[in-house]
Amino acid sequence: MINQKIAKILYEISILLDMDDIQFKPRAYEKASLTIQDLNEDLEVIYKKGGIKAIKEIPSIGEGISRKIEEFIKNGKIKEYEELKEKFPVDIDELKRVEGLGPKGIKFLYKKLKIKNIEELERAAKENKLRNFEGWGQKKEDNILKGIEFIKKGTGRFPLGQVFPLINEIRDRIGSLKEVKKVIIAGSVRRWKETIGDVDILVISDNPKPIMEFFTKMPEVGKIYGKGETKSTVKLMNGMDIDIRVVEEKSYGAALNYFTGSKEHNVALRQIAKDKGLKLSEYGLFKGNKFIAGRTEEELYKTLGLRYIEPELRESHGDEIKAAKENKLPRLINYDELKGDLQVQTNWTDGSNSIKEMALEAKKYGLQYIVITDHTKTLAMTGGLKEKDLIQQGKEIARINKELNGIRIFKGAEVNILKDGSLDINDETLEQLDVVGIAVHSNFNMSKEDMTNRIIKAMKNKHADILFHPTGRIIHKREPFQVDMDKIIKMAIETNTILEIDAYPDRLDLNDEYIKKAIKMGAKLSIDSDAHNIKHFDFLKFGIAQARRGWAAKNDIINTMGLKEFEGYINQKRQR
Ligand code: DGT
Ligand code: CA
Ligand code: CA
Ligand code: ZN
């Protein structure tokens, strides 16, 4: 797919045109970029089938932009873009990763200080050159430095959701080679960690040589670190490293176990083996020189006297080993057990699809119900809904529900928790909704005590049902805000408020530790996609993985309830 490449270029053109003080055009490029990001069909395919005419028929793509797209498909570059980049040699892609720095800020800093990249930005901020501009100040300068710090820390790790489709595609490509008997992704990917350092691919084969050839020659490969008989390492053009190892069938379980990790889990298993007078390695479990287990992982755990431990649990710092010994591992929620999605945005605010489109797509994912939760009025940049809009949307939902079968839409909202803990939608309107989500979207930099009190006050509103993305963090972008999670969990139980596991790949909020804690204390959780377009239901699996990493069973998650049960649950909630 070249769509993402083109979308990125169009977005950069929009910023560069704006730097050039050109009116209106930037907005058109930005809109086109957003449309293309969400397009299901490959632009190259569209073009091959219907030429430039077919491109022009895509909404929000006009004559001028369709010519640029054609140019890219034909020549692999866009002349205007190259010229603009020469005129403004600014690393937009890099700079816009800094939290709090948007296109306007990038333009401003280039005009005033000729800042082109993160290094120059950092230097300027450290020399206090930003704080004296109107509308900037010391606080913003500090935040920019914090944002830079954050990016530096995260460098090299990728949010799993960002690279997951590519990883699976590569796995399938390798799997289709005739020399390959089996291929599996091990390492942190198999443990579904929030972010991954590199990808570890394990292959069973008697003939590794052609596999090494194929692997090191994949079109995505940017650099070969090493190419051996049975193992190789490459860096892809997107910066991600991949290791591949070929093993024999006989040691597959042991190798898979070793390369799945975590390292701490491996160390603990080896100790258990040692205590039994055995030796565990990536080649198998041995008594002296005699191979006694290692063909499968199940066999390995069994021989060590443990219950099988799911990969998502293999990093709980020893807890999982203790539980496996005592037969106390949870029966984790399965990847097919969600029946509803309680946070879904639409084109009424910042989502890209209609209510009906979202509902129909949810049905394809096997869901029985969704809650529409568009943003509310104080989140102005998303065009947040006012009371009267919510009432109107409710009517629309009722109408659509009559048209659809097999999927039920509930009326909801993602209501802003204001600085003082009050909600930005009045009680009479909240009363009319089926499910009320509440969330912090502003004033993140409060003291722990103030933030905790703010959220507790909001949870005490009798209409509040779910606390969305409870810590507000964005991976690689924004630290969680300061909050006393013990108190929040206690209050969630007392006020019967659901705590959300937001499945959006750069949120994954709550994190695994808080999930574990919330479950232990007895709170109820939900797993929601936070979808902003129809493709985002695909994120639910990352939320389920996160829940599993937090030791969640089916019963801990509210939206594993079927429609009837869920309806009963919210009706009961409404009556109190
Ligand atoms: P990552 O790549 O940083 O997201 O995390 P992992 O867990 O995928 O780590 P990686 O790629 O360095 O190694 C893959 C697995 O190999 C790791 O989970 C456990 C195993 N492993 C690697 N180095 C060691 C080691 O020094 N000792 C032990 N026991 N296992 C190791
Ligand atoms: Ca790895
Ligand atoms: Ca590795
Ligand atoms: Zn939100």
Coordinates of C-alpha atoms and ligand atoms in Angstrom, one line a residue:
M1 CA 0.0 0.0 0.0
I2 CA 1.4 3.4 -0.9
N3 CA -1.5 5.2 0.8
Q4 CA 0.3 5.9 4.0
K5 CA 3.3 7.2 2.2
I6 CA 1.1 9.6 0.1
A7 CA -0.9 10.6 3.1
K8 CA 2.3 11.6 4.9
I9 CA 3.6 13.6 2.0
L10 CA 0.3 15.4 1.6
Y11 CA 0.3 16.2 5.3
E12 CA 3.8 17.6 5.1
I13 CA 2.9 19.6 2.0
S14 CA 0.0 21.2 4.0
I15 CA 2.4 22.3 6.7
L16 CA 5.0 23.5 4.2
L17 CA 2.5 25.5 2.2
D18 CA 1.4 27.1 5.4
M19 CA 5.0 28.0 6.1
D20 CA 5.0 29.7 2.7
D21 CA 2.0 31.7 3.9
I22 CA -0.3 30.3 1.3
Q23 CA -4.0 30.5 2.1
F24 CA -6.6 27.8 2.0
K25 CA -4.6 25.2 0.1
P26 CA -3.0 23.8 3.2
R27 CA -6.3 22.9 4.7
A28 CA -7.2 21.0 1.4
Y29 CA -4.0 19.0 1.6
E30 CA -4.6 18.2 5.2
K31 CA -8.1 17.0 4.5
A32 CA -6.9 14.9 1.6
S33 CA -4.2 13.4 3.8
L34 CA -6.8 12.3 6.5
T35 CA -9.1 10.8 3.8
I36 CA -6.3 8.8 2.3
Q37 CA -5.1 7.5 5.7
D38 CA -8.5 5.9 6.2
L39 CA -9.0 4.7 2.6
N40 CA -9.5 0.9 2.4
E41 CA -8.4 0.5 -1.2
D42 CA -4.8 1.0 -2.4
L43 CA -4.4 4.2 -4.5
E44 CA -2.2 2.5 -6.9
V45 CA -5.0 -0.1 -7.6
I46 CA -7.6 2.7 -7.9
Y47 CA -5.4 4.5 -10.3
K48 CA -4.7 1.4 -12.4
K49 CA -8.3 0.6 -12.7
G50 CA -9.8 4.1 -13.3
G51 CA -7.0 6.5 -13.9
I52 CA -6.9 10.0 -12.5
K53 CA -10.7 10.2 -12.8
A54 CA -11.1 7.5 -10.2
I55 CA -8.7 9.3 -7.9
K56 CA -10.7 12.6 -8.3
E57 CA -13.9 10.7 -7.3
I58 CA -12.5 10.1 -3.8
P59 CA -14.2 12.6 -1.4
S60 CA -12.1 15.7 -0.6
I61 CA -9.6 15.0 -3.4
G62 CA -9.8 17.6 -6.1
E63 CA -8.1 18.2 -9.4
G64 CA -4.8 19.6 -8.1
I65 CA -4.2 17.0 -5.5
S66 CA -5.2 14.1 -7.7
R67 CA -2.5 15.3 -10.2
K68 CA 0.0 15.1 -7.3
I69 CA -1.0 11.6 -6.5
E70 CA -0.7 10.6 -10.1
E71 CA 2.7 12.1 -10.2
F72 CA 3.8 10.1 -7.1
I73 CA 2.4 6.9 -8.5
K74 CA 4.2 7.5 -11.8
N75 CA 7.5 9.0 -10.6
G76 CA 7.8 8.0 -7.0
K77 CA 8.0 11.7 -6.0
I78 CA 6.2 15.0 -6.1
K79 CA 8.1 17.9 -7.6
E80 CA 6.3 20.6 -5.6
Y81 CA 7.0 18.7 -2.4
E82 CA 10.7 18.4 -3.2
E83 CA 10.8 22.2 -3.9
L84 CA 9.0 23.1 -0.7
K85 CA 11.4 20.9 1.3
E86 CA 14.3 22.6 -0.2
K87 CA 12.9 26.0 0.6
F88 CA 12.0 24.9 4.2
P89 CA 14.4 22.2 5.2
V90 CA 12.5 21.4 8.4
D91 CA 12.1 17.8 9.8
I92 CA 8.4 18.1 10.3
D93 CA 8.0 14.4 10.9
E94 CA 10.4 14.5 13.8
L95 CA 9.3 17.8 15.3
K96 CA 5.6 17.0 15.4
R97 CA 6.3 14.1 17.7
V98 CA 7.1 16.6 20.4
E99 CA 4.0 16.8 22.6
G100 CA 2.6 20.3 22.6
L101 CA 4.2 21.3 19.3
G102 CA 1.8 21.4 16.4
P103 CA 2.1 22.7 12.8
K104 CA 1.6 26.3 14.0
G105 CA 4.4 26.0 16.5
I106 CA 6.7 24.4 14.0
K107 CA 6.1 27.2 11.5
F108 CA 6.5 29.9 14.2
L109 CA 9.8 28.5 15.4
Y110 CA 11.2 28.1 11.9
K111 CA 10.3 31.7 11.1
K112 CA 11.6 33.1 14.3
L113 CA 14.6 30.9 15.1
K114 CA 15.2 28.8 12.0
I115 CA 14.6 25.7 14.1
K116 CA 14.7 22.7 11.8
N117 CA 15.0 19.6 14.0
I118 CA 14.8 18.3 17.5
E119 CA 18.4 19.0 18.4
E120 CA 18.0 22.7 17.5
L121 CA 14.7 22.8 19.3
E122 CA 16.3 21.4 22.4
R123 CA 19.2 23.8 22.3
A124 CA 16.9 26.8 21.9
A125 CA 14.7 25.6 24.8
K126 CA 17.7 25.0 27.0
E127 CA 18.9 28.5 26.2
N128 CA 15.5 29.8 27.2
K129 CA 14.9 31.3 23.8
L130 CA 11.3 30.2 23.6
R131 CA 9.8 31.6 26.8
N132 CA 9.7 35.2 25.8
F133 CA 7.6 34.8 22.7
E134 CA 4.0 35.9 23.2
G135 CA 1.8 32.9 24.2
W136 CA 4.8 30.7 25.1
G137 CA 6.2 31.2 28.6
Q138 CA 8.4 29.1 30.8
K139 CA 5.9 26.4 31.3
K140 CA 5.5 25.7 27.7
E141 CA 9.3 25.8 27.3
D142 CA 9.7 23.2 30.1
N143 CA 7.0 21.0 28.5
I144 CA 8.8 21.0 25.2
L145 CA 12.0 19.9 27.0
K146 CA 10.0 17.2 28.7
G147 CA 8.5 16.1 25.4
I148 CA 12.0 15.9 23.8
E149 CA 13.3 13.9 26.8
F150 CA 10.4 11.5 26.3
I151 CA 11.1 11.0 22.6
K152 CA 14.7 10.3 23.4
K153 CA 13.8 7.7 26.0
G154 CA 11.4 5.9 23.6
T155 CA 13.8 5.9 20.7
G156 CA 14.2 2.5 19.2
R157 CA 11.0 1.0 20.7
F158 CA 7.9 0.7 18.6
P159 CA 4.3 0.7 19.9
L160 CA 3.2 -2.9 19.1
G161 CA 0.1 -1.8 17.3
Q162 CA 2.0 0.4 15.0
V163 CA 4.1 -2.5 13.6
F164 CA 1.9 -5.4 14.2
P165 CA 0.4 -5.7 10.7
L166 CA 3.8 -5.5 9.1
I167 CA 5.2 -8.2 11.4
N168 CA 2.4 -10.5 10.6
E169 CA 2.8 -9.9 6.9
I170 CA 6.5 -10.8 7.1
R171 CA 5.7 -13.9 9.1
D172 CA 3.2 -15.0 6.5
R173 CA 5.6 -14.4 3.7
I174 CA 8.3 -16.5 5.3
G175 CA 5.6 -19.1 6.1
S176 CA 4.9 -19.5 2.5
L177 CA 8.4 -20.7 1.6
K178 CA 8.5 -24.4 0.9
E179 CA 11.5 -25.0 3.1
V180 CA 9.6 -23.6 6.2
K181 CA 7.7 -26.2 8.3
K182 CA 6.6 -23.7 10.9
V183 CA 7.1 -20.0 11.7
I184 CA 6.2 -18.1 14.8
I185 CA 6.9 -14.7 16.2
A186 CA 8.5 -15.0 19.7
G187 CA 10.0 -12.3 22.0
S188 CA 8.0 -9.3 23.3
V189 CA 5.7 -9.5 20.3
R190 CA 4.4 -12.9 21.5
R191 CA 4.1 -11.5 25.0
W192 CA 2.1 -8.6 23.5
K193 CA 4.2 -6.0 25.2
E194 CA 3.0 -2.4 24.8
T195 CA 6.2 -1.5 22.9
I196 CA 8.8 -3.8 21.3
G197 CA 12.5 -3.4 20.9
D198 CA 12.9 -5.8 18.1
V199 CA 11.1 -8.8 16.4
D200 CA 12.2 -12.3 17.0
I201 CA 11.2 -14.8 14.4
L202 CA 11.5 -18.6 14.9
V203 CA 11.4 -21.1 12.1
I204 CA 11.5 -24.8 11.9
S205 CA 13.2 -26.1 8.9
D206 CA 15.8 -28.7 7.7
N207 CA 17.0 -26.4 5.0
P208 CA 17.8 -23.0 6.4
K209 CA 19.9 -21.6 3.7
P210 CA 17.2 -20.4 1.2
I211 CA 15.3 -18.9 4.2
M212 CA 18.3 -16.8 5.1
E213 CA 18.6 -15.7 1.5
F214 CA 14.9 -14.8 1.3
F215 CA 14.9 -13.0 4.7
T216 CA 17.9 -10.8 4.1
K217 CA 16.6 -9.8 0.6
M218 CA 13.1 -8.7 1.7
P219 CA 12.2 -5.4 0.1
E220 CA 11.8 -3.7 3.5
V221 CA 15.4 -4.5 4.6
G222 CA 17.6 -1.4 4.9
K223 CA 20.7 -3.0 6.4
I224 CA 22.0 -6.5 7.2
Y225 CA 23.7 -6.8 10.5
G226 CA 24.5 -10.4 10.1
K227 CA 23.7 -13.3 7.9
G228 CA 24.6 -16.8 9.1
E229 CA 23.7 -20.4 8.5
T230 CA 20.8 -20.5 10.9
K231 CA 20.4 -17.0 12.1
S232 CA 20.4 -13.5 10.7
T233 CA 19.6 -10.0 11.8
V234 CA 18.4 -7.1 9.7
K235 CA 17.2 -3.5 10.2
L236 CA 14.2 -2.5 8.1
M237 CA 13.9 0.8 6.4
N238 CA 11.4 1.9 9.1
G239 CA 14.1 1.4 11.8
M240 CA 12.8 -1.8 13.2
D241 CA 15.3 -4.7 13.8
I242 CA 14.3 -8.3 13.1
D243 CA 16.1 -11.5 14.3
I244 CA 15.4 -14.8 12.7
R245 CA 16.5 -18.2 13.9
V246 CA 16.0 -21.6 12.4
V247 CA 15.8 -24.6 14.7
E248 CA 15.2 -28.3 14.5
E249 CA 11.8 -29.7 15.2
K250 CA 13.1 -31.5 18.2
S251 CA 14.0 -28.4 20.1
Y252 CA 11.2 -26.2 18.9
G253 CA 9.3 -25.9 22.2
A254 CA 12.5 -25.2 24.1
A255 CA 13.6 -22.6 21.6
L256 CA 10.2 -21.0 21.5
N257 CA 10.2 -20.8 25.2
Y258 CA 13.7 -19.3 25.4
F259 CA 13.1 -16.7 22.7
T260 CA 9.7 -15.8 24.0
G261 CA 11.2 -14.7 27.3
S262 CA 10.9 -12.6 29.2
K263 CA 14.5 -12.9 30.3
E264 CA 13.4 -12.9 33.9
H265 CA 10.9 -15.7 33.2
N266 CA 13.7 -17.7 31.6
V267 CA 16.0 -17.2 34.5
A268 CA 13.3 -18.4 36.9
L269 CA 12.6 -21.5 34.8
R270 CA 16.2 -22.4 34.6
Q271 CA 16.5 -22.2 38.4
I272 CA 13.5 -24.5 38.8
A273 CA 15.2 -27.0 36.4
K274 CA 18.4 -26.7 38.3
D275 CA 16.7 -27.4 41.6
K276 CA 15.4 -30.6 40.1
G277 CA 18.9 -31.6 39.0
L278 CA 18.1 -30.8 35.3
K279 CA 19.4 -28.3 32.8
L280 CA 17.3 -26.1 30.6
S281 CA 18.5 -24.4 27.5
E282 CA 17.1 -23.3 24.2
Y283 CA 17.9 -26.8 22.9
G284 CA 15.8 -28.6 25.5
L285 CA 15.5 -29.9 29.0
F286 CA 18.3 -32.3 29.8
K287 CA 19.2 -34.7 32.5
G288 CA 22.9 -35.0 32.2
N289 CA 23.3 -35.4 28.4
K290 CA 19.9 -36.9 27.9
F291 CA 17.2 -34.9 26.3
I292 CA 14.0 -35.3 28.3
A293 CA 11.7 -32.6 27.0
G294 CA 11.5 -29.6 24.6
R295 CA 9.5 -30.6 21.6
T296 CA 6.6 -28.4 22.8
E297 CA 6.3 -25.7 25.5
E298 CA 3.4 -27.6 27.1
E299 CA 5.7 -30.6 27.6
L300 CA 8.4 -28.4 29.0
Y301 CA 6.3 -26.7 31.7
K302 CA 4.7 -30.1 32.6
T303 CA 8.1 -31.7 33.1
L304 CA 9.1 -28.8 35.3
G305 CA 6.0 -29.4 37.4
L306 CA 4.2 -26.3 36.3
R307 CA 0.9 -25.5 34.7
Y308 CA 1.3 -24.0 31.2
I309 CA 1.9 -20.2 31.5
E310 CA 0.4 -18.0 28.7
P311 CA 3.0 -15.8 27.1
E312 CA 1.2 -12.6 28.2
L313 CA 1.9 -13.6 31.8
R314 CA 5.6 -14.4 31.4
E315 CA 6.9 -11.2 33.0
S316 CA 5.1 -10.8 36.3
H317 CA 8.4 -10.9 38.1
G318 CA 8.0 -14.4 39.4
D319 CA 4.3 -14.2 40.4
E320 CA 3.3 -16.3 37.4
I321 CA 5.7 -19.0 38.3
K322 CA 4.4 -19.2 41.9
A323 CA 0.8 -19.3 40.6
A324 CA 1.7 -22.0 38.1
K325 CA 3.2 -24.1 40.9
E326 CA 0.2 -23.7 43.1
N327 CA -2.3 -24.1 40.2
K328 CA -3.6 -20.6 40.8
L329 CA -3.2 -19.1 37.3
P330 CA -6.3 -17.2 36.2
R331 CA -8.4 -18.5 33.3
L332 CA -7.6 -15.5 31.1
I333 CA -10.1 -13.7 29.0
N334 CA -9.9 -15.1 25.4
Y335 CA -9.4 -13.1 22.2
D336 CA -12.9 -13.9 21.0
E337 CA -14.8 -13.1 24.2
L338 CA -15.7 -9.4 23.8
K339 CA -19.3 -8.8 22.9
G340 CA -19.5 -5.0 22.9
D341 CA -17.4 -1.9 22.6
L342 CA -18.1 1.0 25.0
Q343 CA -16.1 3.8 23.4
V344 CA -16.7 4.6 19.8
Q345 CA -16.4 8.0 18.1
T346 CA -18.1 9.1 14.9
N347 CA -18.1 11.9 12.4
W348 CA -20.3 13.8 14.7
T349 CA -17.0 14.9 16.2
D350 CA -13.5 13.8 15.4
G351 CA -14.2 10.3 14.0
S352 CA -14.3 9.7 10.3
N353 CA -17.3 7.4 9.9
S354 CA -21.0 7.7 10.5
I355 CA -22.8 6.1 13.4
K356 CA -24.3 3.5 11.0
E357 CA -20.9 2.7 9.4
M358 CA -19.4 2.1 12.8
A359 CA -22.2 -0.1 13.8
L360 CA -22.1 -2.2 10.7
E361 CA -18.4 -2.7 11.0
A362 CA -18.7 -3.6 14.7
K363 CA -21.1 -6.3 13.7
K364 CA -18.5 -7.7 11.3
Y365 CA -16.1 -8.0 14.2
G366 CA -18.7 -10.2 16.0
L367 CA -19.8 -7.5 18.4
Q368 CA -23.4 -7.4 19.5
Y369 CA -23.5 -3.7 20.7
I370 CA -21.5 -0.5 20.7
V371 CA -21.8 2.7 22.7
I372 CA -21.4 5.9 20.7
T373 CA -19.3 8.2 22.8
D374 CA -18.5 11.4 20.9
H375 CA -16.6 14.1 22.6
T376 CA -18.4 16.9 24.4
K377 CA -18.3 20.7 24.1
T378 CA -15.3 21.8 26.0
L379 CA -13.1 19.6 23.7
A380 CA -13.5 22.3 21.1
M381 CA -10.8 21.1 18.6
T382 CA -12.9 17.9 18.0
G383 CA -16.1 19.9 17.6
G384 CA -17.4 18.5 20.8
L385 CA -21.2 18.0 21.2
K386 CA -23.4 20.3 23.2
E387 CA -26.5 19.2 25.1
K388 CA -28.8 19.7 22.3
D389 CA -26.5 17.9 19.9
L390 CA -26.5 14.8 22.1
I391 CA -30.3 14.8 22.3
Q392 CA -30.4 15.0 18.5
Q393 CA -27.8 12.3 18.1
G394 CA -29.9 10.2 20.5
K395 CA -32.8 10.5 18.1
E396 CA -30.6 9.5 15.1
I397 CA -29.4 6.5 17.0
A398 CA -32.9 5.4 17.8
R399 CA -33.7 5.7 14.1
I400 CA -30.7 3.7 13.0
N401 CA -31.4 1.0 15.6
K402 CA -34.7 0.4 13.8
E403 CA -32.9 -0.2 10.5
L404 CA -30.2 -2.6 11.8
N405 CA -30.3 -6.2 12.8
G406 CA -27.7 -8.0 14.9
I407 CA -26.1 -5.0 16.3
R408 CA -27.4 -2.6 18.9
I409 CA -26.3 1.0 19.3
F410 CA -26.4 2.7 22.7
K411 CA -26.4 6.4 23.4
G412 CA -23.4 7.7 25.2
A413 CA -20.8 10.4 25.3
E414 CA -17.2 10.9 26.3
V415 CA -17.9 13.7 28.8
N416 CA -15.1 16.0 29.8
I417 CA -14.1 16.2 33.5
L418 CA -13.5 19.9 34.0
K419 CA -10.7 21.2 36.2
D420 CA -13.0 21.3 39.3
G421 CA -14.3 17.8 38.8
S422 CA -17.6 18.8 37.4
L423 CA -18.8 17.5 34.0
D424 CA -19.3 19.7 30.9
I425 CA -22.8 18.3 30.2
N426 CA -25.8 19.0 32.4
D427 CA -27.5 16.3 34.4
E428 CA -30.8 16.4 32.5
T429 CA -29.0 15.5 29.3
L430 CA -26.8 12.8 30.9
E431 CA -30.0 11.3 32.3
Q432 CA -31.1 10.6 28.7
L433 CA -28.0 8.7 27.7
D434 CA -27.6 4.9 28.1
V435 CA -23.9 5.0 29.1
V436 CA -21.9 7.9 30.2
G437 CA -18.1 7.8 29.8
I438 CA -16.1 10.5 31.6
A439 CA -12.5 11.5 30.9
V440 CA -9.8 14.0 31.6
H441 CA -8.7 15.8 28.5
S442 CA -7.2 19.1 29.9
N443 CA -5.2 20.5 32.8
F444 CA -3.0 17.4 33.0
N445 CA -0.4 19.0 35.2
M446 CA -2.2 19.1 38.5
S447 CA -0.8 17.8 41.8
K448 CA -1.6 14.2 42.5
E449 CA -4.0 15.1 45.3
D450 CA -5.9 17.7 43.2
M451 CA -6.1 15.3 40.2
T452 CA -7.3 12.5 42.4
N453 CA -10.0 14.6 44.0
R454 CA -11.0 16.0 40.6
I455 CA -11.6 12.5 39.2
I456 CA -13.3 11.2 42.4
K457 CA -15.7 14.1 42.3
A458 CA -16.6 13.3 38.7
M459 CA -17.1 9.6 39.5
K460 CA -19.5 10.6 42.2
N461 CA -21.8 12.1 39.6
K462 CA -24.6 9.5 39.7
H463 CA -24.8 9.5 35.9
A464 CA -21.1 8.6 35.4
D465 CA -20.7 5.0 34.3
I466 CA -17.1 4.5 33.0
L467 CA -13.9 6.3 33.5
F468 CA -12.2 6.4 30.1
H469 CA -8.4 6.1 29.7
P470 CA -7.9 6.6 33.5
T471 CA -4.3 7.8 33.5
G472 CA -4.2 9.9 30.3
R473 CA -0.8 8.7 29.1
I474 CA 0.1 8.5 25.5
I475 CA 3.0 6.2 24.7
H476 CA 6.1 8.1 23.6
K477 CA 4.3 11.3 23.9
R478 CA 2.8 12.1 27.3
E479 CA 3.5 10.7 30.7
P480 CA 0.4 9.6 32.7
F481 CA -0.9 12.4 34.9
Q482 CA -0.2 12.2 38.6
V483 CA -3.1 10.3 40.3
D484 CA -3.6 8.0 43.3
M485 CA -4.8 4.9 41.6
D486 CA -5.5 3.1 44.9
K487 CA -8.1 5.8 45.8
I488 CA -9.5 5.8 42.3
I489 CA -10.0 2.1 42.3
K490 CA -11.7 2.2 45.7
M491 CA -14.0 4.9 44.6
A492 CA -14.7 3.1 41.4
I493 CA -16.0 0.2 43.5
E494 CA -17.9 2.4 45.8
T495 CA -19.6 4.4 43.0
N496 CA -20.0 1.4 40.7
T497 CA -17.9 3.1 38.0
I498 CA -16.3 0.9 35.4
L499 CA -12.6 1.5 34.8
E500 CA -11.6 1.3 31.1
I501 CA -8.7 -0.4 29.4
D502 CA -8.4 1.8 26.4
A503 CA -7.1 -0.5 23.5
Y504 CA -5.9 2.3 21.3
P505 CA -2.2 1.2 20.7
D506 CA -0.6 4.4 22.0
R507 CA -2.9 4.6 25.0
L508 CA -3.3 1.1 26.5
D509 CA -4.6 2.8 29.5
L510 CA -5.0 1.2 32.2
N511 CA -1.6 -0.5 32.1
D512 CA -1.0 -4.1 33.2
E513 CA -0.1 -3.3 36.8
Y514 CA -3.2 -1.2 37.4
I515 CA -5.4 -3.8 35.8
K516 CA -4.0 -6.4 38.1
K517 CA -4.5 -4.2 41.1
A518 CA -8.0 -3.2 40.1
I519 CA -9.1 -6.8 39.7
K520 CA -7.5 -7.8 43.0
M521 CA -9.4 -5.0 44.8
G522 CA -12.7 -6.0 43.0
A523 CA -13.3 -3.3 40.4
K524 CA -15.0 -3.9 37.1
L525 CA -13.2 -3.1 33.9
S526 CA -14.1 -2.7 30.2
I527 CA -12.0 -3.1 27.1
D528 CA -12.8 -0.4 24.4
S529 CA -11.3 0.3 21.1
D530 CA -11.6 4.1 21.3
A531 CA -12.3 3.8 17.5
H532 CA -12.2 6.9 15.4
N533 CA -12.8 5.0 12.2
I534 CA -14.0 1.6 11.1
K535 CA -10.6 0.1 11.0
H536 CA -10.0 0.8 14.7
F537 CA -12.1 -2.1 15.9
D538 CA -9.0 -4.0 15.1
F539 CA -7.4 -2.4 18.1
L540 CA -9.6 -4.4 20.5
K541 CA -7.1 -7.3 20.4
F542 CA -4.4 -5.1 21.9
G543 CA -6.8 -4.2 24.8
I544 CA -7.6 -7.8 25.3
A545 CA -3.8 -8.6 25.4
Q546 CA -3.3 -5.8 27.9
A547 CA -6.1 -7.2 30.0
R548 CA -4.5 -10.7 29.8
R549 CA -1.2 -9.1 30.8
G550 CA -3.0 -7.8 33.8
W551 CA -4.4 -11.3 34.7
A552 CA -8.0 -10.5 33.8
A553 CA -10.5 -13.3 33.5
K554 CA -13.7 -13.0 31.4
N555 CA -15.8 -12.1 34.4
D556 CA -13.6 -9.1 35.2
I557 CA -14.6 -7.4 31.9
I558 CA -18.1 -6.0 31.7
N559 CA -18.3 -6.0 27.9
T560 CA -17.9 -9.7 27.7
M561 CA -21.6 -9.7 28.6
G562 CA -24.0 -10.5 25.8
L563 CA -26.5 -7.9 24.7
K564 CA -29.3 -9.0 26.9
E565 CA -27.2 -9.2 30.0
F566 CA -25.5 -5.9 29.3
E567 CA -28.9 -4.2 28.8
G568 CA -30.0 -5.6 32.1
Y569 CA -26.8 -4.4 33.7
I570 CA -27.2 -0.8 32.5
N571 CA -30.9 -0.6 33.3
Q572 CA -30.1 -1.7 36.8
K573 CA -27.4 0.9 37.0
R574 CA -29.8 3.6 35.7
Q575 CA -32.4 2.8 38.4
R576 CA -30.1 3.5 41.3
Ligands
DGT1 P1 12.4 -6.4 23.4 O1 12.9 -6.9 22.1 O2 13.3 -5.5 24.1 O3 11.0 -5.8 23.2 O4 12.2 -7.6 24.4 P2 12.4 -9.2 24.2 O5 11.9 -9.9 25.4 O6 11.9 -9.6 22.8 O7 14.0 -9.3 24.2 P3 15.1 -9.7 23.1 O8 14.6 -9.5 21.7 O9 16.4 -9.1 23.6 O10 15.3 -11.3 23.3 C1 14.3 -12.2 23.0 C2 14.2 -13.3 24.1 O11 15.4 -14.0 24.1 C3 14.0 -12.7 25.5 O12 12.7 -12.4 25.7 C4 14.6 -13.8 26.3 C5 15.7 -14.4 25.5 N1 17.0 -13.8 25.9 C6 17.7 -12.8 25.3 N2 18.8 -12.6 26.0 C7 18.8 -13.4 27.0 C8 19.7 -13.6 28.1 O13 20.7 -12.9 28.3 N3 19.3 -14.5 29.1 C9 18.1 -15.2 29.0 N4 17.8 -16.1 29.9 N5 17.3 -15.0 28.0 C10 17.6 -14.1 27.0
CA2 CA 12.5 -8.8 20.8
CA3 CA 15.9 -9.9 19.6
ZN4 ZN -10.5 10.6 24.4

